[in-house]
Tab-separated table of C-alpha atoms in Angstrom:
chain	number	residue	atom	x	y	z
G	1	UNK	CA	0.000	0.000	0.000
G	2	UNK	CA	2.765	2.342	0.689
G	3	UNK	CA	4.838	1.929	-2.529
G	4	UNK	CA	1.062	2.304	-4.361
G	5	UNK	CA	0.442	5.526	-2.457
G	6	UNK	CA	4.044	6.821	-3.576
G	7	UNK	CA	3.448	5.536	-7.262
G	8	UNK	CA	-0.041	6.688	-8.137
G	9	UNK	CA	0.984	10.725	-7.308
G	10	UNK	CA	4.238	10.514	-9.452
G	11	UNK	CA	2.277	8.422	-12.051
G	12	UNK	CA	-0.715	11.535	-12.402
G	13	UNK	CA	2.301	13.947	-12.413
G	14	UNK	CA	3.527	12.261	-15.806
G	15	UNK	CA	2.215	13.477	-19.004
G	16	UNK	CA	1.041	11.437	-21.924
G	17	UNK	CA	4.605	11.262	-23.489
G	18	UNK	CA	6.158	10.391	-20.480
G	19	UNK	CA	4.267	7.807	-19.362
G	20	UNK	CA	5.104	6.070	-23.158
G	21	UNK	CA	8.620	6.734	-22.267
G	22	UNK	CA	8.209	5.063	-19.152
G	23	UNK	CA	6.094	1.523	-20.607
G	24	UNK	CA	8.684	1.308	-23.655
G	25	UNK	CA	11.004	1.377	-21.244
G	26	UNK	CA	9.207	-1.567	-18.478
G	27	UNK	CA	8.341	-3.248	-22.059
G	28	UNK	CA	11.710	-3.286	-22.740
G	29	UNK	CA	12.724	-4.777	-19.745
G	30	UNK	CA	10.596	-7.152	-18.244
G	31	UNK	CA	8.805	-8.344	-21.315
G	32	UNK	CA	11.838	-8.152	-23.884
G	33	UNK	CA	9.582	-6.682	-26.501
G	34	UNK	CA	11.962	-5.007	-28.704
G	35	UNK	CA	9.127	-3.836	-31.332
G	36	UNK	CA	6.849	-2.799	-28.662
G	37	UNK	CA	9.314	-0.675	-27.102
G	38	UNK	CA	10.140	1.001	-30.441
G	39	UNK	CA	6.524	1.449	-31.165
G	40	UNK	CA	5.679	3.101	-27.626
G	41	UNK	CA	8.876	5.348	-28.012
G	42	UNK	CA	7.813	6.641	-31.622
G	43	UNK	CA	4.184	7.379	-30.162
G	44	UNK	CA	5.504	9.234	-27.377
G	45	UNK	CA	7.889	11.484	-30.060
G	46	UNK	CA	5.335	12.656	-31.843
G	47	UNK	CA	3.302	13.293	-28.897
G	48	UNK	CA	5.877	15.723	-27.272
G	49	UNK	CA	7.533	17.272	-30.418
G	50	UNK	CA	4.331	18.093	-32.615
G	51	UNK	CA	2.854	20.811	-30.674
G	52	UNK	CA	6.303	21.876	-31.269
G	53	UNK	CA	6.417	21.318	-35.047
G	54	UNK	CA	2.982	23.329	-34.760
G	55	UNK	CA	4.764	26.688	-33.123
G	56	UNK	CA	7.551	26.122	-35.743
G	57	UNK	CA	4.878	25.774	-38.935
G	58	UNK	CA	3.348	29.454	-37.548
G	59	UNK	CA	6.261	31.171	-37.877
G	60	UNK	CA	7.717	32.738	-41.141
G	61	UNK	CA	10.985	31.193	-40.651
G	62	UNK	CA	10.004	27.908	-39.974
G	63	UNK	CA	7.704	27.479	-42.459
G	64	UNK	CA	10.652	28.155	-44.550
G	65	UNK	CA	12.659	26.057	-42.977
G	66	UNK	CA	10.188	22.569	-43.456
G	67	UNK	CA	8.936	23.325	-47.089
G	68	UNK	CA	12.500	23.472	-47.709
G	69	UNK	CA	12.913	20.165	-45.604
G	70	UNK	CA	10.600	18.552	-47.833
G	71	UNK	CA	10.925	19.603	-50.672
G	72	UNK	CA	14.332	18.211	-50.399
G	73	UNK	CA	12.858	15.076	-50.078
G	74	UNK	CA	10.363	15.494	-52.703
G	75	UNK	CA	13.037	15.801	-54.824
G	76	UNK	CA	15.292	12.772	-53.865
G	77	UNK	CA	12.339	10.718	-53.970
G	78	UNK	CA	11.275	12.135	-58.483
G	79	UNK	CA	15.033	11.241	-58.775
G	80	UNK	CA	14.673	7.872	-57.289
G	81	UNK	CA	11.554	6.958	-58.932
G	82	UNK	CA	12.895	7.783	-62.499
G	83	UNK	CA	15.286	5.475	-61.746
G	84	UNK	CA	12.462	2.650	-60.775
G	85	UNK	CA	10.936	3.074	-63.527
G	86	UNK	CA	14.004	3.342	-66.018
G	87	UNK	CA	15.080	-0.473	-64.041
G	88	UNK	CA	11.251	-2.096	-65.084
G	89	UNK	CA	10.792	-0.487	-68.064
G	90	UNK	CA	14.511	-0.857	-69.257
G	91	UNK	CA	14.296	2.621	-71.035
G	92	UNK	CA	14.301	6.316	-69.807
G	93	UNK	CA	11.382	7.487	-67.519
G	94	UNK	CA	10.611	10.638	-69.992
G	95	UNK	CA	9.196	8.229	-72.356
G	96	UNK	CA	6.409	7.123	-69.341
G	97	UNK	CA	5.278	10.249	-67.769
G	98	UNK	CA	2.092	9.134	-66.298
G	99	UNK	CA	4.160	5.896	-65.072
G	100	UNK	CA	7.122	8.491	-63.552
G	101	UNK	CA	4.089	10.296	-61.328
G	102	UNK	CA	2.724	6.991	-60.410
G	103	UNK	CA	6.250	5.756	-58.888
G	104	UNK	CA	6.292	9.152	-57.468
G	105	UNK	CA	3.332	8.912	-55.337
G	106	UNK	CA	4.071	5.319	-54.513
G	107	UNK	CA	7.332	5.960	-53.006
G	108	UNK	CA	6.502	10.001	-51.737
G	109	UNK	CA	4.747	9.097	-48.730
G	110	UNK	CA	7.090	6.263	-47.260
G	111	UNK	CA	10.415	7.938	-47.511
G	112	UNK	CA	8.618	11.319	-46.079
G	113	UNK	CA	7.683	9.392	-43.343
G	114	UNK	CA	10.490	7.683	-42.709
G	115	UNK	CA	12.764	10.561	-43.182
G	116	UNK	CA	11.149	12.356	-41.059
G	117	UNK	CA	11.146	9.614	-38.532
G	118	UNK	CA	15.072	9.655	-38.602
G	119	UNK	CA	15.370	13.335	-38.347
G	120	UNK	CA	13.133	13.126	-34.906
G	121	UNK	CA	15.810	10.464	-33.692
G	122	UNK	CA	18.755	12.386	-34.530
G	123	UNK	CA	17.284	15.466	-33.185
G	124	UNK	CA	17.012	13.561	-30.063
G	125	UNK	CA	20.836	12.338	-29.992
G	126	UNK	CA	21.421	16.568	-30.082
G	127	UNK	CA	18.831	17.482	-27.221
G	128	UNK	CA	21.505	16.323	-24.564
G	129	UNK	CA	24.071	19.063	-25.624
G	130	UNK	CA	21.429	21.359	-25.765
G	131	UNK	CA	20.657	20.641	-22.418
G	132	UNK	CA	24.179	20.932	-21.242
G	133	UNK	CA	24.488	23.686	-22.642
G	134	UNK	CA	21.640	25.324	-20.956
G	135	UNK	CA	23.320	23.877	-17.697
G	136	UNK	CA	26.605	25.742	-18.664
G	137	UNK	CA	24.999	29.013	-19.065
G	138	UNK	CA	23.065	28.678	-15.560
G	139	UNK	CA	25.675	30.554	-13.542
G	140	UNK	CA	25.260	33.040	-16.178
G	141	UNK	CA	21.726	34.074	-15.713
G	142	UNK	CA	19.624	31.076	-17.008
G	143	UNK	CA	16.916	29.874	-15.014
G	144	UNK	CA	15.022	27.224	-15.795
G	145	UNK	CA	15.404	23.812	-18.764
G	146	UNK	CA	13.297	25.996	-20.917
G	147	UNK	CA	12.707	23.468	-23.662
G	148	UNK	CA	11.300	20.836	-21.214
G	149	UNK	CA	10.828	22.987	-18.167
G	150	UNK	CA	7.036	22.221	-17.403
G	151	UNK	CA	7.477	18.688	-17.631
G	152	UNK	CA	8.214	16.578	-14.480
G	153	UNK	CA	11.731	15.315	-13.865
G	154	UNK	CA	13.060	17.131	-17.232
G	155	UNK	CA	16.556	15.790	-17.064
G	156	UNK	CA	15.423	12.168	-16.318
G	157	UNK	CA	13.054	12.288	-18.940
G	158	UNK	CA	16.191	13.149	-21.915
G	159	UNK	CA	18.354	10.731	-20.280
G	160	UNK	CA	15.347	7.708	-20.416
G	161	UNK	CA	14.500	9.061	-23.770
G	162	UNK	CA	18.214	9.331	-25.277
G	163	UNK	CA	18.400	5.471	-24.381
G	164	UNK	CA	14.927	4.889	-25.808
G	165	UNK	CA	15.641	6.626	-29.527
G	166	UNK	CA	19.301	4.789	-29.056
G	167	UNK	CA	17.411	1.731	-28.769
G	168	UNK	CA	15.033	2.680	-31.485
G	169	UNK	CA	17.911	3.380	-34.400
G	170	UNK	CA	19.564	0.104	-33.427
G	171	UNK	CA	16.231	-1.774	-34.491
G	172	UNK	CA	16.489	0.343	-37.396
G	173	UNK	CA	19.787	-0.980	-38.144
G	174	UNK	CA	18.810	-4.180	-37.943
G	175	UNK	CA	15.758	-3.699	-39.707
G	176	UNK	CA	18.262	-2.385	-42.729
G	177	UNK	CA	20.424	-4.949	-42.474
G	178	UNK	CA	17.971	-7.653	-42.436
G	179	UNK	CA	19.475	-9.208	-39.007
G	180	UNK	CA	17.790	-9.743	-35.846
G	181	UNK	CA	18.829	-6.885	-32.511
G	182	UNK	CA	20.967	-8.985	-30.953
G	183	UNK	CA	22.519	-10.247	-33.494
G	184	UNK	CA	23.350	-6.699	-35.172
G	185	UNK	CA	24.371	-6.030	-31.344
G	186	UNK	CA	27.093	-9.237	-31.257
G	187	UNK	CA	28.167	-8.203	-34.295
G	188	UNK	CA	29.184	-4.523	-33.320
G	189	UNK	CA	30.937	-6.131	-30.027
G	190	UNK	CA	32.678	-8.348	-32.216
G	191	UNK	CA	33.707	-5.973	-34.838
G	192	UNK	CA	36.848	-4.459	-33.337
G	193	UNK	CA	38.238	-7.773	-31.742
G	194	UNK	CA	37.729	-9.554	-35.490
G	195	UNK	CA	39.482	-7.179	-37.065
G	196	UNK	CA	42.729	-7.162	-35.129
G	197	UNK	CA	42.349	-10.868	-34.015
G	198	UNK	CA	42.821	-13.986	-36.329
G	199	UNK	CA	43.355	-17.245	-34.935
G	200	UNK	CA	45.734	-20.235	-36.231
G	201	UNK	CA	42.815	-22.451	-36.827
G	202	UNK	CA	40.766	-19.472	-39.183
G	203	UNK	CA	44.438	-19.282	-41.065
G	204	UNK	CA	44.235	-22.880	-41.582
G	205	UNK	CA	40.442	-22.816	-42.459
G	206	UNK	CA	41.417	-20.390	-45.471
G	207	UNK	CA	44.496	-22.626	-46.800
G	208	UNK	CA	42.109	-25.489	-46.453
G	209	UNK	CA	39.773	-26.313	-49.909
G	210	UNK	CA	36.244	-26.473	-49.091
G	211	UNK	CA	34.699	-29.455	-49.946
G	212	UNK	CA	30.712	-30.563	-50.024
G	213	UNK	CA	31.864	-34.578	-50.078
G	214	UNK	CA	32.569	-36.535	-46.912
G	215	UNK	CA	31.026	-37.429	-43.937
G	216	UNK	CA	29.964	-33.751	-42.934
G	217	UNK	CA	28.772	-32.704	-46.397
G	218	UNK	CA	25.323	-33.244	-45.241
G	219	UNK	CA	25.274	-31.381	-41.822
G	220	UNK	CA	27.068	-28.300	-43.452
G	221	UNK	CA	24.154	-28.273	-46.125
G	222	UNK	CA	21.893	-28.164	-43.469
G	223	UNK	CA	23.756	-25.353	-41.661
G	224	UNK	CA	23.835	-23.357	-44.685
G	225	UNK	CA	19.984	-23.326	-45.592
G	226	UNK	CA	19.628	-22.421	-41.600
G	227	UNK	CA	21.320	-19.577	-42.050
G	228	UNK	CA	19.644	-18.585	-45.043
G	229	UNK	CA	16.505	-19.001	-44.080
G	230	UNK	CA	17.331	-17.222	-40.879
G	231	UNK	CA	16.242	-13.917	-41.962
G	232	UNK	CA	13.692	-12.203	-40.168
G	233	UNK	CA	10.256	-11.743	-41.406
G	234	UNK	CA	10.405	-8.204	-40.204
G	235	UNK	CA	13.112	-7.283	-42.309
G	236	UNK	CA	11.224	-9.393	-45.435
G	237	UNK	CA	7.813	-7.249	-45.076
G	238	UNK	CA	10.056	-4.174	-44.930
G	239	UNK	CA	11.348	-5.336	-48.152
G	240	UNK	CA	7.993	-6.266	-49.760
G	241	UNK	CA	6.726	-2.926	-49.856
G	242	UNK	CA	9.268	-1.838	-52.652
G	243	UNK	CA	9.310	-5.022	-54.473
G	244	UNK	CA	5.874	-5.125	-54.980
G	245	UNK	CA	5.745	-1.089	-55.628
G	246	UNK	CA	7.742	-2.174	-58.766
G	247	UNK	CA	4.545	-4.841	-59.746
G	248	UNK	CA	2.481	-1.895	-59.321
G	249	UNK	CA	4.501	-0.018	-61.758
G	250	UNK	CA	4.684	-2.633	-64.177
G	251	UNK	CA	1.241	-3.441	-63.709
G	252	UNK	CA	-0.224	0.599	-64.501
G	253	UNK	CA	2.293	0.955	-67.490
G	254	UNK	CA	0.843	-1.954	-69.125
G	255	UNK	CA	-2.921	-1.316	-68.009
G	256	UNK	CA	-2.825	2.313	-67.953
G	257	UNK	CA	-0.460	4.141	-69.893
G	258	UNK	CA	0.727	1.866	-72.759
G	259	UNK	CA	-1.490	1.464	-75.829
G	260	UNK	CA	-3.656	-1.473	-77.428
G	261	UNK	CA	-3.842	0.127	-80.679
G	262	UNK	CA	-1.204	1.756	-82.490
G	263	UNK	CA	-0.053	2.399	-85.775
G	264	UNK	CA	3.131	-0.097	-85.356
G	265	UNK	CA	2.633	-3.801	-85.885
G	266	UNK	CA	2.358	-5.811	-82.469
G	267	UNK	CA	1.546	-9.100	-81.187
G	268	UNK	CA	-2.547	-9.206	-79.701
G	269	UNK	CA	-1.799	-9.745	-76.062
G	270	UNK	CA	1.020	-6.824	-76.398
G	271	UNK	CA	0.415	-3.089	-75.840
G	272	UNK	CA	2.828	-0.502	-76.739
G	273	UNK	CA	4.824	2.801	-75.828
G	274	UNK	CA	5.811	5.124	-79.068
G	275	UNK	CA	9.279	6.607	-78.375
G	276	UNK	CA	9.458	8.301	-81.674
G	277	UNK	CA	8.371	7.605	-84.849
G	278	UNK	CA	10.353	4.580	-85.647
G	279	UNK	CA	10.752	2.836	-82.327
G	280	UNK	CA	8.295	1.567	-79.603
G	281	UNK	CA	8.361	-0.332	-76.444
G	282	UNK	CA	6.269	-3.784	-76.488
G	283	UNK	CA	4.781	-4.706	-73.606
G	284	UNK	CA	3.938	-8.121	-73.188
G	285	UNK	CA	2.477	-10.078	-69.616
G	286	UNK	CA	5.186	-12.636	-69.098
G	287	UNK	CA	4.922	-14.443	-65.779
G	288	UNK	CA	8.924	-15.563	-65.756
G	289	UNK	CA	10.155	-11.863	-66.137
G	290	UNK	CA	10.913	-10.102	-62.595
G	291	UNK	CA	7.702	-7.880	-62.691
G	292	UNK	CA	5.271	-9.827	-64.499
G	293	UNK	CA	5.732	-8.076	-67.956
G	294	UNK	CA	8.302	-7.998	-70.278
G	295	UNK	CA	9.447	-4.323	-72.086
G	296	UNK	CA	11.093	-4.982	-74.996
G	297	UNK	CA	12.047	-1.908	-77.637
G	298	UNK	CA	11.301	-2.519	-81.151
G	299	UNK	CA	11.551	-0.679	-84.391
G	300	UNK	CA	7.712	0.025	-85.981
G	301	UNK	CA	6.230	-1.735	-88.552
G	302	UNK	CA	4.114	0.660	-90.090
G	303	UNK	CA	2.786	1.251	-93.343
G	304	UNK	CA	4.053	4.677	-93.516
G	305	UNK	CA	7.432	3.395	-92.865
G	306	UNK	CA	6.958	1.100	-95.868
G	307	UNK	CA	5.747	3.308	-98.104
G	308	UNK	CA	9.063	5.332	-97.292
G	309	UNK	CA	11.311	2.969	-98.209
G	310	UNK	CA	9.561	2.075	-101.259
């Protein structure tokens, strides 16, 4: 009853943010739930920072300063999807406009986001030396933690939530690299003591030939499909999205854009793409090509042509 009556005051004190902070970080702990904890930790950033992304929109200079911000990444992203569609369509992007906008908007909103995301967990990496350096300037005249100061336990709070986004970017990590946390974690301890380490036996592993005969041949086939089928399914739906963005694009060239008629002689099942007036790209659905269709470029067969050369 006693530690209850000393919890539930501090508990009410908290505010919404903080009390994320503090179940991402008991999730964390006693229940191991490395996604969880992530999750809780991004809900409670954009709890606390977008009333402050709000003051910064109403000001001149900040609205400067985040159109600028994205249209940075509005940029990056037209670049990349040109590129998308230039690697399905095997030829240049100008020649599928509507296709170009279509990859734009697929891949716009993801990389916004998770730009975005990344820029809220490096800002939080910097919030410590801003801190300090509020702490610097107290004997100076400073009063108060004004960026935090009517929160409870300010400097608790950015130590708890420095750990947190730490936490957070080393799922990302993984994430990217398509490893589990702990193992991205081993692999960082390891790192330096690999490098500047090698045994006798690893020398004599890389004179020795490897060989899939003998007695272990079938064990280390085993091994090796357990470690490639050891990949998380985390990192494989974070994957999926772009592959099947790239199905999508294939999918609304052929349905959308490209042409059943045309002037140029084609298969039936085929549509087409005119480039200029003596070459077009067929499109044909082919279930063994990478995207479902195959783009081939192809000089046109038309009678106008024919009656040139005649």
């Amino acid at each position: 009853m006693s530690i209850n009556n000393h919890i539930k005051p501090i508990w009410f004190k908290l505010s919404t943010a903080q009390k994320l902070y503090l179940t991402a970080l008991i999730a964390l702990i006693f229940f191991q739930s490395g996604s969880l904890c992530a999750l809780l930790t991004m809900s409670a950033l954009v709890i606390e920072f977008w009333p402050k992304f709000i003051k910064l929109w109403h000001s001149l200079a900040g609205k400067a300063l985040i159109l600028l911000f994205y249209a940075t990444i509005a940029n990056f992203v037209l670049a990349s999807a040109s590129s998308i569609v230039n690697e399905v369509a095997l030829v240049s992007s100008a020649d599928f406009n509507y296709t170009h906008n279509f990859a734009t908007l697929l891949y716009l909103p993801p990389s916004a986001l998770l730009i975005t995301v990344i820029t809220l967990l490096l800002l939080q990496l910097v919030l410590p030396l801003y801190i300090i350096a509020l702490l610097l300037i107290k004997p100076f005249g400073s009063k108060q933690v004004k960026f935090i100061s009517q929160s409870y336990s300010p400097l608790l709070t950015a130590v708890v939530r420095f750990f947190l986004t730490i936490f957070v970017f080393i799922n990302l990590a993984a994430l990217a690299e398509g490893i589990s946390t702990d193992a991205l974690i081993e692999k960082l301890q390891n790192l330096g003591s690999n490098s500047s380490i090698e045994t006798a036996s690893t020398k004599n592993q890389k004179l020795a030939p490897k060989t899939n005969s003998g007695p272990n041949a079938k064990f280390n086939a085993q091994l090796d499909k357990k470690e490639s089928d050891s990949t998380p399914v985390s990192s494989i739906k974070a994957k999926s999205y772009f592959e099947l963005s790239k199905w999508l694009i294939a999918e609304f060239a052929f349905n959308f854009e490209a042409n059943t008629h045309s002037r140029c002689k084609k298969a039936v099942s085929s549509k087409v793409i005119e480039l200029n007036d003596y070459e077009i790209v067929e499109i044909t659905p082919d279930q063994s090509m990478p995207y479902g269709y195959q783009f081939i470029v192809r000089a046109c067969e038309s009678a106008g042509i024919s009656a040139i050369k005649h």
